[in-house]
mmCIF file of C-alpha atoms in Angstrom:
data_model
loop_
_atom_site.group_PDB
_atom_site.id
_atom_site.type_symbol
_atom_site.label_atom_id
_atom_site.label_comp_id
_atom_site.label_asym_id
_atom_site.label_seq_id
_atom_site.Cartn_x
_atom_site.Cartn_y
_atom_site.Cartn_z
ATOM 1 C CA MET A 1 65.719 63.356 -125.058
ATOM 2 C CA GLU A 2 63.668 66.179 -123.542
ATOM 3 C CA GLN A 3 60.548 65.076 -121.617
ATOM 4 C CA THR A 4 57.962 66.707 -123.932
ATOM 5 C CA THR A 5 59.607 65.101 -126.950
ATOM 6 C CA ARG A 6 59.608 61.727 -125.169
ATOM 7 C CA ALA A 7 55.894 62.055 -124.379
ATOM 8 C CA ILE A 8 54.988 63.042 -127.933
ATOM 9 C CA HIS A 9 56.904 60.179 -129.530
ATOM 10 C CA MET A 10 56.083 57.395 -127.081
ATOM 11 C CA GLY A 11 54.903 54.303 -128.946
ATOM 12 C CA PHE A 12 51.298 53.074 -129.002
ATOM 13 C CA PRO A 13 50.153 49.915 -127.205
ATOM 14 C CA SER A 14 49.381 46.904 -129.408
ATOM 15 C CA LEU A 15 45.665 46.097 -129.704
ATOM 16 C CA GLU A 16 45.997 42.852 -131.628
ATOM 17 C CA ASP A 17 44.510 40.857 -128.731
ATOM 18 C CA SER A 18 41.623 43.297 -128.074
ATOM 19 C CA HIS A 19 38.277 41.487 -127.843
ATOM 20 C CA ALA A 20 36.378 44.558 -129.138
ATOM 21 C CA ALA A 21 37.248 46.534 -132.238
ATOM 22 C CA ALA A 22 39.421 49.557 -131.528
ATOM 23 C CA ILE A 23 38.551 53.071 -132.712
ATOM 24 C CA ALA A 24 40.915 54.624 -135.240
ATOM 25 C CA MET A 25 40.731 58.159 -133.850
ATOM 26 C CA THR A 26 43.286 59.726 -136.138
ATOM 27 C CA SER A 27 43.177 62.385 -138.810
ATOM 28 C CA ALA A 28 46.276 61.306 -140.732
ATOM 29 C CA TYR A 29 48.760 58.432 -141.155
ATOM 30 C CA ASP A 30 52.542 57.973 -141.196
ATOM 31 C CA PHE A 31 54.309 56.724 -144.309
ATOM 32 C CA ASN A 32 57.512 54.686 -144.394
ATOM 33 C CA SER A 33 58.907 56.775 -147.238
ATOM 34 C CA ALA A 34 58.139 59.589 -149.640
ATOM 35 C CA GLN A 35 57.647 56.941 -152.339
ATOM 36 C CA GLU A 36 55.006 55.149 -150.264
ATOM 37 C CA ALA A 37 53.153 58.418 -149.670
ATOM 38 C CA SER A 38 53.205 59.186 -153.389
ATOM 39 C CA ASP A 39 52.051 55.683 -154.331
ATOM 40 C CA ARG A 40 49.076 55.841 -151.968
ATOM 41 C CA PHE A 41 48.006 59.320 -153.006
ATOM 42 C CA ASN A 42 48.175 58.357 -156.666
ATOM 43 C CA GLY A 43 46.401 55.022 -156.276
ATOM 44 C CA VAL A 44 49.426 52.875 -157.136
ATOM 45 C CA THR A 45 49.099 51.010 -153.831
ATOM 46 C CA GLU A 46 46.238 50.725 -151.359
ATOM 47 C CA GLY A 47 46.409 52.046 -147.814
ATOM 48 C CA ASN A 48 45.354 54.827 -145.499
ATOM 49 C CA ILE A 49 45.903 58.383 -146.700
ATOM 50 C CA TYR A 50 43.728 60.787 -144.714
ATOM 51 C CA SER A 51 40.690 60.098 -142.516
ATOM 52 C CA ARG A 52 38.429 62.216 -144.671
ATOM 53 C CA PHE A 53 38.223 59.262 -147.053
ATOM 54 C CA THR A 54 40.287 56.413 -145.565
ATOM 55 C CA ASN A 55 39.773 55.373 -141.958
ATOM 56 C CA PRO A 56 40.009 51.795 -140.597
ATOM 57 C CA SER A 57 36.975 52.141 -138.315
ATOM 58 C CA VAL A 58 34.825 53.517 -141.121
ATOM 59 C CA GLU A 59 36.065 50.889 -143.572
ATOM 60 C CA TYR A 60 35.290 48.124 -141.051
ATOM 61 C CA PHE A 61 31.708 49.381 -140.770
ATOM 62 C CA GLU A 62 31.389 49.669 -144.565
ATOM 63 C CA GLN A 63 32.602 46.094 -145.064
ATOM 64 C CA LYS A 64 30.285 44.791 -142.365
ATOM 65 C CA LEU A 65 27.225 46.555 -143.820
ATOM 66 C CA ALA A 66 28.122 45.428 -147.335
ATOM 67 C CA SER A 67 28.306 41.852 -146.095
ATOM 68 C CA LEU A 68 24.807 42.062 -144.591
ATOM 69 C CA GLU A 69 23.409 43.516 -147.826
ATOM 70 C CA ASN A 70 25.270 40.922 -149.924
ATOM 71 C CA ALA A 71 26.955 43.825 -151.700
ATOM 72 C CA GLU A 72 30.483 44.033 -153.100
ATOM 73 C CA ALA A 73 31.230 47.313 -151.349
ATOM 74 C CA ALA A 74 29.776 50.217 -149.377
ATOM 75 C CA VAL A 75 30.623 53.830 -148.611
ATOM 76 C CA ALA A 76 29.626 55.715 -145.453
ATOM 77 C CA PHE A 77 28.662 59.374 -145.094
ATOM 78 C CA ALA A 78 28.071 61.911 -142.345
ATOM 79 C CA SER A 79 24.270 61.563 -142.619
ATOM 80 C CA GLY A 80 21.547 59.962 -144.688
ATOM 81 C CA MET A 81 20.981 63.265 -146.481
ATOM 82 C CA ALA A 82 24.717 63.483 -147.233
ATOM 83 C CA ALA A 83 24.337 60.084 -148.916
ATOM 84 C CA TYR A 84 21.488 61.414 -151.075
ATOM 85 C CA LEU A 85 23.607 64.447 -151.944
ATOM 86 C CA ALA A 86 26.407 62.110 -153.027
ATOM 87 C CA LEU A 87 24.035 60.143 -155.265
ATOM 88 C CA ALA A 88 22.920 63.229 -157.138
ATOM 89 C CA ILE A 89 26.315 64.854 -157.562
ATOM 90 C CA THR A 90 27.967 61.588 -158.622
ATOM 91 C CA PHE A 91 25.379 60.182 -161.019
ATOM 92 C CA LEU A 92 23.301 63.146 -162.256
ATOM 93 C CA LYS A 93 24.043 66.171 -164.403
ATOM 94 C CA GLN A 94 22.259 69.258 -165.650
ATOM 95 C CA GLY A 95 19.227 68.294 -167.733
ATOM 96 C CA ASP A 96 18.667 64.922 -166.058
ATOM 97 C CA HIS A 97 15.332 63.804 -164.647
ATOM 98 C CA VAL A 98 14.642 61.832 -161.440
ATOM 99 C CA LEU A 99 11.570 59.870 -160.366
ATOM 100 C CA LEU A 100 10.804 59.925 -156.635
ATOM 101 C CA ALA A 101 8.275 57.751 -154.850
ATOM 102 C CA SER A 102 5.489 60.064 -153.667
ATOM 103 C CA GLY A 103 5.194 60.690 -149.964
ATOM 104 C CA ILE A 104 8.765 59.755 -149.066
ATOM 105 C CA PHE A 105 10.689 61.693 -146.408
ATOM 106 C CA GLY A 106 9.938 65.336 -147.099
ATOM 107 C CA THR A 107 13.542 66.532 -146.870
ATOM 108 C CA THR A 108 14.591 64.065 -149.577
ATOM 109 C CA THR A 109 11.945 65.398 -151.938
ATOM 110 C CA HIS A 110 12.836 68.989 -151.037
ATOM 111 C CA LEU A 111 16.529 68.331 -151.736
ATOM 112 C CA PHE A 112 15.841 67.036 -155.239
ATOM 113 C CA ARG A 113 13.085 69.461 -156.228
ATOM 114 C CA GLN A 114 14.396 72.651 -154.648
ATOM 115 C CA TYR A 115 18.182 72.525 -154.448
ATOM 116 C CA PHE A 116 19.025 70.232 -157.349
ATOM 117 C CA GLY A 117 16.346 72.025 -159.343
ATOM 118 C CA GLN A 118 18.543 75.132 -159.201
ATOM 119 C CA PHE A 119 21.146 73.230 -161.214
ATOM 120 C CA GLY A 120 18.822 71.993 -163.938
ATOM 121 C CA ILE A 121 17.849 68.594 -162.506
ATOM 122 C CA THR A 122 14.107 67.950 -162.499
ATOM 123 C CA ALA A 123 12.181 65.552 -160.265
ATOM 124 C CA THR A 124 8.717 64.018 -160.499
ATOM 125 C CA CYS A 125 6.855 62.301 -157.649
ATOM 126 C CA VAL A 126 5.083 59.047 -158.559
ATOM 127 C CA ASP A 127 2.616 56.916 -156.625
ATOM 128 C CA LEU A 128 4.766 54.019 -155.441
ATOM 129 C CA ASP A 129 2.326 51.174 -156.062
ATOM 130 C CA ASP A 130 0.970 52.291 -159.447
ATOM 131 C CA PRO A 131 2.949 50.648 -162.303
ATOM 132 C CA HIS A 132 1.118 52.671 -164.955
ATOM 133 C CA ALA A 133 2.088 55.910 -163.232
ATOM 134 C CA TRP A 134 5.768 54.898 -163.247
ATOM 135 C CA GLN A 135 5.651 54.047 -166.940
ATOM 136 C CA ASP A 136 3.871 57.288 -167.797
ATOM 137 C CA ALA A 137 6.330 59.371 -165.767
ATOM 138 C CA MET A 138 9.458 57.984 -167.452
ATOM 139 C CA GLN A 139 11.154 60.472 -169.751
ATOM 140 C CA LEU A 140 13.981 60.172 -172.252
ATOM 141 C CA ASN A 141 16.247 61.971 -169.756
ATOM 142 C CA THR A 142 15.197 59.969 -166.657
ATOM 143 C CA ARG A 143 18.433 58.753 -165.094
ATOM 144 C CA MET A 144 17.412 57.700 -161.591
ATOM 145 C CA ILE A 145 14.457 56.107 -159.801
ATOM 146 C CA LEU A 146 14.549 56.626 -156.058
ATOM 147 C CA VAL A 147 12.170 54.838 -153.707
ATOM 148 C CA GLU A 148 11.660 54.042 -150.066
ATOM 149 C CA SER A 149 10.189 50.590 -149.625
ATOM 150 C CA PRO A 150 8.287 50.538 -147.396
ATOM 151 C CA THR A 151 7.471 54.236 -147.474
ATOM 152 C CA ASN A 152 7.344 56.380 -144.376
ATOM 153 C CA PRO A 153 4.728 56.865 -142.950
ATOM 154 C CA LEU A 154 2.073 54.942 -144.949
ATOM 155 C CA LEU A 155 4.094 51.731 -145.431
ATOM 156 C CA LYS A 156 3.490 51.406 -149.164
ATOM 157 C CA VAL A 157 5.700 48.832 -150.852
ATOM 158 C CA ALA A 158 7.367 48.878 -154.268
ATOM 159 C CA ASP A 159 7.698 45.848 -156.518
ATOM 160 C CA LEU A 160 11.465 46.174 -156.738
ATOM 161 C CA SER A 161 11.950 43.540 -159.438
ATOM 162 C CA TRP A 162 9.404 45.263 -161.667
ATOM 163 C CA LEU A 163 10.939 48.698 -161.053
ATOM 164 C CA SER A 164 14.390 47.291 -161.771
ATOM 165 C CA THR A 165 13.236 46.044 -165.170
ATOM 166 C CA LEU A 166 11.703 49.440 -165.928
ATOM 167 C CA ALA A 167 14.853 51.293 -164.861
ATOM 168 C CA LYS A 168 17.167 49.098 -166.921
ATOM 169 C CA HIS A 169 14.943 49.475 -169.980
ATOM 170 C CA HIS A 170 15.385 53.252 -169.729
ATOM 171 C CA ASP A 171 19.069 53.156 -168.754
ATOM 172 C CA ALA A 172 18.267 54.583 -165.308
ATOM 173 C CA LEU A 173 19.578 53.667 -161.861
ATOM 174 C CA LEU A 174 17.264 52.156 -159.248
ATOM 175 C CA VAL A 175 18.124 53.336 -155.726
ATOM 176 C CA VAL A 176 16.251 51.823 -152.783
ATOM 177 C CA ASP A 177 16.188 53.364 -149.320
ATOM 178 C CA ASN A 178 16.132 50.305 -147.050
ATOM 179 C CA THR A 179 16.135 52.194 -143.755
ATOM 180 C CA LEU A 180 12.741 51.017 -142.481
ATOM 181 C CA LEU A 181 13.527 47.313 -142.915
ATOM 182 C CA SER A 182 17.320 47.035 -142.539
ATOM 183 C CA PRO A 183 19.336 44.274 -144.260
ATOM 184 C CA VAL A 184 17.796 41.777 -141.837
ATOM 185 C CA ASN A 185 14.333 42.102 -143.387
ATOM 186 C CA GLN A 186 15.077 43.050 -147.007
ATOM 187 C CA ARG A 187 17.986 42.973 -149.464
ATOM 188 C CA PRO A 188 17.039 45.197 -152.410
ATOM 189 C CA LEU A 189 20.136 44.308 -154.448
ATOM 190 C CA ALA A 190 18.834 40.758 -154.734
ATOM 191 C CA HIS A 191 15.717 42.149 -156.435
ATOM 192 C CA GLY A 192 17.519 44.239 -159.026
ATOM 193 C CA ALA A 193 18.325 47.497 -157.240
ATOM 194 C CA ASP A 194 21.560 49.152 -158.343
ATOM 195 C CA LEU A 195 22.230 50.783 -154.995
ATOM 196 C CA VAL A 196 20.773 50.469 -151.497
ATOM 197 C CA LEU A 197 20.838 53.335 -149.000
ATOM 198 C CA HIS A 198 20.441 53.504 -145.224
ATOM 199 C CA SER A 199 20.036 56.329 -142.782
ATOM 200 C CA THR A 200 22.221 54.604 -140.202
ATOM 201 C CA GLY A 201 21.040 56.541 -137.157
ATOM 202 C CA LYS A 202 17.846 54.486 -137.217
ATOM 203 C CA PHE A 203 17.784 50.692 -136.800
ATOM 204 C CA ILE A 204 21.452 50.110 -137.625
ATOM 205 C CA ASP A 205 22.463 52.176 -134.598
ATOM 206 C CA GLY A 206 19.421 51.089 -132.631
ATOM 207 C CA GLN A 207 19.713 53.502 -129.718
ATOM 208 C CA GLY A 208 19.451 56.943 -131.291
ATOM 209 C CA ARG A 209 23.057 57.903 -130.576
ATOM 210 C CA THR A 210 24.385 58.840 -134.006
ATOM 211 C CA VAL A 211 23.675 60.378 -137.393
ATOM 212 C CA GLY A 212 25.038 58.741 -140.528
ATOM 213 C CA GLY A 213 24.368 57.345 -143.970
ATOM 214 C CA VAL A 214 25.672 54.485 -146.093
ATOM 215 C CA ILE A 215 25.267 53.301 -149.697
ATOM 216 C CA ALA A 216 26.015 49.737 -150.811
ATOM 217 C CA GLY A 217 26.238 48.060 -154.219
ATOM 218 C CA ARG A 218 28.696 46.822 -156.840
ATOM 219 C CA LYS A 219 32.277 48.091 -156.592
ATOM 220 C CA ALA A 220 31.899 49.780 -159.968
ATOM 221 C CA MET A 221 29.042 51.868 -158.533
ATOM 222 C CA ILE A 222 30.635 52.554 -155.147
ATOM 223 C CA GLN A 223 34.027 53.685 -156.462
ATOM 224 C CA PRO A 224 32.793 56.958 -158.019
ATOM 225 C CA LEU A 225 30.900 57.697 -154.791
ATOM 226 C CA LYS A 226 34.165 57.304 -152.886
ATOM 227 C CA GLY A 227 35.789 59.650 -155.362
ATOM 228 C CA TYR A 228 33.122 62.243 -154.569
ATOM 229 C CA LEU A 229 33.639 61.660 -150.836
ATOM 230 C CA ARG A 230 37.357 62.324 -151.177
ATOM 231 C CA SER A 231 36.658 65.766 -152.631
ATOM 232 C CA SER A 232 33.554 66.727 -150.630
ATOM 233 C CA GLY A 233 34.546 65.758 -147.102
ATOM 234 C CA THR A 234 31.024 64.582 -146.185
ATOM 235 C CA CYS A 235 32.584 61.689 -144.297
ATOM 236 C CA MET A 236 31.460 59.585 -141.355
ATOM 237 C CA ASN A 237 33.705 59.951 -138.312
ATOM 238 C CA ALA A 238 35.538 57.044 -136.722
ATOM 239 C CA PHE A 239 33.589 57.042 -133.466
ATOM 240 C CA THR A 240 30.216 56.935 -135.245
ATOM 241 C CA ALA A 241 31.451 54.064 -137.418
ATOM 242 C CA TRP A 242 32.610 52.196 -134.306
ATOM 243 C CA VAL A 243 29.192 52.616 -132.673
ATOM 244 C CA LEU A 244 27.412 51.464 -135.832
ATOM 245 C CA SER A 245 29.669 48.430 -136.269
ATOM 246 C CA HIS A 246 28.648 47.229 -132.813
ATOM 247 C CA GLY A 247 25.016 48.081 -133.606
ATOM 248 C CA LEU A 248 25.108 45.649 -136.515
ATOM 249 C CA ASP A 249 26.004 42.837 -134.098
ATOM 250 C CA THR A 250 22.599 43.067 -132.393
ATOM 251 C CA LEU A 251 20.553 44.130 -135.432
ATOM 252 C CA LYS A 252 18.772 40.831 -136.064
ATOM 253 C CA ALA A 253 17.893 40.291 -132.401
ATOM 254 C CA ARG A 254 16.539 43.828 -132.110
ATOM 255 C CA MET A 255 14.525 43.692 -135.321
ATOM 256 C CA THR A 256 12.911 40.432 -134.192
ATOM 257 C CA LEU A 257 11.708 41.967 -130.921
ATOM 258 C CA HIS A 258 10.718 45.225 -132.648
ATOM 259 C CA GLU A 259 8.471 43.287 -135.018
ATOM 260 C CA GLN A 260 6.994 41.131 -132.263
ATOM 261 C CA ASN A 261 6.015 44.223 -130.277
ATOM 262 C CA ALA A 262 4.719 46.027 -133.366
ATOM 263 C CA ARG A 263 2.403 43.156 -134.257
ATOM 264 C CA THR A 264 0.946 43.181 -130.740
ATOM 265 C CA VAL A 265 0.462 46.959 -130.721
ATOM 266 C CA ALA A 266 -1.069 46.992 -134.230
ATOM 267 C CA ALA A 267 -3.553 44.261 -133.303
ATOM 268 C CA TRP A 268 -4.638 46.288 -130.280
ATOM 269 C CA LEU A 269 -4.930 49.522 -132.297
ATOM 270 C CA ARG A 270 -7.261 47.863 -134.802
ATOM 271 C CA GLU A 271 -9.702 47.115 -131.990
ATOM 272 C CA GLN A 272 -10.003 50.753 -130.872
ATOM 273 C CA SER A 273 -13.180 52.505 -131.931
ATOM 274 C CA CYS A 274 -11.457 55.886 -132.379
ATOM 275 C CA VAL A 275 -8.816 54.484 -134.746
ATOM 276 C CA ARG A 276 -10.025 54.577 -138.344
ATOM 277 C CA GLN A 277 -7.138 52.762 -140.013
ATOM 278 C CA VAL A 278 -3.815 51.121 -139.169
ATOM 279 C CA PHE A 279 -0.930 50.952 -141.666
ATOM 280 C CA ALA A 280 1.628 48.134 -141.312
ATOM 281 C CA THR A 281 3.508 45.918 -143.758
ATOM 282 C CA PHE A 282 2.414 42.756 -141.928
ATOM 283 C CA SER A 283 -1.316 43.520 -142.279
ATOM 284 C CA ASP A 284 -3.146 40.669 -144.029
ATOM 285 C CA ASP A 285 -5.078 43.173 -146.137
ATOM 286 C CA HIS A 286 -2.009 45.153 -147.277
ATOM 287 C CA PRO A 287 -2.484 45.983 -150.999
ATOM 288 C CA GLN A 288 1.030 44.712 -151.785
ATOM 289 C CA ALA A 289 0.865 41.591 -149.592
ATOM 290 C CA THR A 290 1.987 39.322 -152.443
ATOM 291 C CA VAL A 291 4.984 41.531 -153.219
ATOM 292 C CA ILE A 292 5.864 41.769 -149.527
ATOM 293 C CA ALA A 293 5.865 37.980 -149.178
ATOM 294 C CA ARG A 294 8.213 37.717 -152.161
ATOM 295 C CA GLN A 295 10.806 40.363 -151.328
ATOM 296 C CA GLN A 296 10.743 40.878 -147.546
ATOM 297 C CA SER A 297 12.009 38.409 -144.945
ATOM 298 C CA GLY A 298 10.536 40.457 -142.079
ATOM 299 C CA HIS A 299 8.649 43.630 -141.267
ATOM 300 C CA SER A 300 9.188 47.164 -140.037
ATOM 301 C CA PRO A 301 8.047 48.178 -136.538
ATOM 302 C CA VAL A 302 7.019 51.554 -137.949
ATOM 303 C CA LEU A 303 3.218 51.815 -137.840
ATOM 304 C CA SER A 304 0.812 54.617 -138.651
ATOM 305 C CA PHE A 305 -2.783 55.035 -137.600
ATOM 306 C CA VAL A 306 -5.529 57.567 -138.204
ATOM 307 C CA VAL A 307 -7.339 58.979 -135.163
ATOM 308 C CA ASP A 308 -10.897 60.289 -135.283
ATOM 309 C CA GLY A 309 -10.954 64.074 -134.973
ATOM 310 C CA GLY A 310 -8.212 65.161 -137.366
ATOM 311 C CA GLN A 311 -5.079 67.038 -136.373
ATOM 312 C CA GLU A 312 -6.484 68.378 -133.096
ATOM 313 C CA ALA A 313 -7.245 64.854 -131.888
ATOM 314 C CA ALA A 314 -3.891 63.562 -133.160
ATOM 315 C CA TRP A 315 -2.058 66.286 -131.250
ATOM 316 C CA ARG A 316 -4.074 65.602 -128.099
ATOM 317 C CA CYS A 317 -3.113 61.945 -128.371
ATOM 318 C CA ILE A 318 0.572 62.764 -128.862
ATOM 319 C CA ASP A 319 0.650 65.334 -126.054
ATOM 320 C CA ALA A 320 -0.973 62.916 -123.586
ATOM 321 C CA LEU A 321 1.655 60.189 -124.010
ATOM 322 C CA GLN A 322 3.714 59.565 -120.900
ATOM 323 C CA LEU A 323 5.920 56.596 -121.833
ATOM 324 C CA VAL A 324 6.171 56.874 -125.623
ATOM 325 C CA SER A 325 8.559 59.657 -126.625
ATOM 326 C CA ARG A 326 7.526 62.555 -128.853
ATOM 327 C CA CYS A 327 10.428 62.240 -131.293
ATOM 328 C CA THR A 328 10.741 62.304 -135.087
ATOM 329 C CA ASN A 329 13.424 59.614 -135.250
ATOM 330 C CA ILE A 330 12.842 55.867 -135.658
ATOM 331 C CA GLY A 331 14.797 52.749 -134.761
ATOM 332 C CA ASP A 332 15.464 53.453 -131.083
ATOM 333 C CA THR A 333 14.984 51.059 -128.177
ATOM 334 C CA LYS A 334 12.382 53.589 -126.996
ATOM 335 C CA SER A 335 8.996 53.818 -128.702
ATOM 336 C CA MET A 336 8.631 57.145 -130.503
ATOM 337 C CA VAL A 337 5.689 58.968 -132.001
ATOM 338 C CA THR A 338 5.284 61.921 -134.354
ATOM 339 C CA HIS A 339 2.682 63.757 -136.421
ATOM 340 C CA PRO A 340 3.952 63.429 -140.028
ATOM 341 C CA ALA A 341 1.805 66.157 -141.588
ATOM 342 C CA SER A 342 3.297 68.838 -139.336
ATOM 343 C CA THR A 343 6.855 67.472 -138.941
ATOM 344 C CA THR A 344 8.593 65.010 -141.281
ATOM 345 C CA HIS A 345 6.320 65.796 -144.238
ATOM 346 C CA CYS A 346 5.561 69.456 -143.507
ATOM 347 C CA ARG A 347 7.335 70.588 -146.692
ATOM 348 C CA TYR A 348 4.714 68.982 -148.893
ATOM 349 C CA SER A 349 1.859 71.260 -149.973
ATOM 350 C CA SER A 350 -1.646 70.710 -148.610
ATOM 351 C CA GLU A 351 -2.678 69.304 -151.965
ATOM 352 C CA GLU A 352 0.230 66.847 -151.988
ATOM 353 C CA LYS A 353 -0.482 65.716 -148.439
ATOM 354 C CA ALA A 354 -4.080 65.011 -149.392
ATOM 355 C CA GLN A 355 -2.978 63.186 -152.535
ATOM 356 C CA TYR A 356 -0.439 61.045 -150.671
ATOM 357 C CA GLY A 357 -2.749 60.236 -147.731
ATOM 358 C CA ILE A 358 -0.832 62.203 -145.110
ATOM 359 C CA CYS A 359 -3.906 63.533 -143.318
ATOM 360 C CA GLY A 360 -4.200 65.571 -140.137
ATOM 361 C CA GLY A 361 -5.334 62.606 -138.054
ATOM 362 C CA LEU A 362 -2.347 60.450 -139.039
ATOM 363 C CA VAL A 363 0.007 59.463 -136.220
ATOM 364 C CA ARG A 364 3.234 57.517 -136.773
ATOM 365 C CA ILE A 365 4.742 55.313 -134.090
ATOM 366 C CA CYS A 366 7.977 53.362 -134.168
ATOM 367 C CA VAL A 367 7.404 50.555 -131.691
ATOM 368 C CA GLY A 368 10.413 50.096 -129.428
ATOM 369 C CA LEU A 369 11.736 47.320 -127.235
ATOM 370 C CA GLU A 370 9.728 48.055 -124.088
ATOM 371 C CA ALA A 371 7.199 45.502 -122.864
ATOM 372 C CA SER A 372 4.299 45.644 -125.318
ATOM 373 C CA GLU A 373 1.726 45.855 -122.508
ATOM 374 C CA ASP A 374 3.354 49.074 -121.259
ATOM 375 C CA ILE A 375 3.291 50.617 -124.728
ATOM 376 C CA ILE A 376 -0.379 49.690 -125.111
ATOM 377 C CA ALA A 377 -1.292 51.070 -121.673
ATOM 378 C CA ASP A 378 0.213 54.439 -122.627
ATOM 379 C CA LEU A 379 -1.531 54.466 -126.005
ATOM 380 C CA GLN A 380 -4.825 53.571 -124.329
ATOM 381 C CA GLN A 381 -4.865 56.619 -122.062
ATOM 382 C CA ALA A 382 -3.545 58.850 -124.876
ATOM 383 C CA LEU A 383 -6.270 57.765 -127.296
ATOM 384 C CA ALA A 384 -8.857 58.432 -124.602
ATOM 385 C CA ALA A 385 -7.407 61.928 -124.229
ATOM 386 C CA SER A 386 -7.535 62.403 -127.996
ATOM 387 C CA GLN A 387 -11.314 62.118 -127.969
ATOM 388 C CA ASN A 388 -11.698 64.610 -125.102
ATOM 389 C CA GLN A 389 -12.197 68.183 -126.285
ATOM 390 C CA GLN A 390 -10.131 69.524 -123.378
ATOM 391 C CA SER A 391 -6.450 70.016 -124.042
ATOM 392 C CA SER A 392 -4.207 67.167 -122.972
ATOM 393 C CA LYS A 393 -2.476 69.457 -120.447
ATOM 394 C CA ASP A 394 -5.829 70.090 -118.767
ATOM 395 C CA LEU A 395 -6.142 66.335 -118.236
ATOM 396 C CA LEU A 396 -2.841 66.119 -116.306
ATOM 397 C CA PRO A 397 -2.427 66.778 -112.582
ATOM 398 C CA LYS A 398 -1.825 70.445 -111.789
ATOM 399 C CA GLU A 399 1.671 69.822 -110.492
ATOM 400 C CA VAL A 400 2.616 68.206 -113.811
ATOM 401 C CA VAL A 401 1.302 71.214 -115.732
ATOM 402 C CA LEU A 402 3.264 73.598 -113.521
ATOM 403 C CA GLN A 403 6.474 71.645 -114.078
ATOM 404 C CA SER A 404 6.020 71.810 -117.834
#
């Protein structure tokens, strides 16, 4: 046999004794016969067909996430927004109506109002913690209720059991974005949600290395989503799934330390004279404290606080940070800060921002895994800079300014 042929057809090493899960980096699969290929493609027998919709690494991650959410099944996507796209295309049609929790991630709202609106799907934003508003907003054609709980960035919390009852009464689906808490701290399916969604590049990854999305629920709900995935190609790749599977192994340990640090930082922030308000789900005075105690087993390390001086002061604070990263993601080992009104929620109108409480002085921080005293030290000097009318660059040494 010619040498190139020998190289191409050399067998693979067995990985049965591998301590870590292998990565199924393949686009396609071999079949033992034409009959086997036909049976798999036509659903007569189960097995791998093509990595766009069947990949062992992706399926391993899906099964692992489903187990943590106490779900029957899960399906992974290329991003969190791809997961939202799948929800709409699979379960909605022209003429349907969707209720969105007000103030959720701006791109989610924009997707439903702008792009799905072009195809005859309407969406209404509702104040998350106002039961009367939810009841009043329900329409005969409402087919989906979509909430983040807690919301980002103001950490409002939905009474999921109550919303589930409302949704079922109107023959609508309840979808809960569980990204801010992870399955460690909340399991929405246990409180009546039909589907639970995660943007996996946050806490599930834990180190800001990937982008992905996943939806979990009953098999009867997941199967049509997999059918959509097969046709759309919005799939998660094998390497990302491998990274996320290992991320799930350390999820509980990381979330415990995240919360511990967040509590320390929040307590310090409340003592600062230039901080008007601190938003956190573990605050004793949280308006939904009773609901939180009933449906959450832990808390999110995402905090928000309002700085005296509006947007100018908030930007001075953010620009002066030296340890905390200026980054719009959450869930990393590194602490990250952003200005919601001008970044993640910039697509809301000025009137909507005012209505939802996303003011110019609002700063969001996702507290990381660094030593809490180091995070606080950086926030201390940044808050001092926020109250100085000079620009934050003017407060830095000249050589630092020149390098920037």
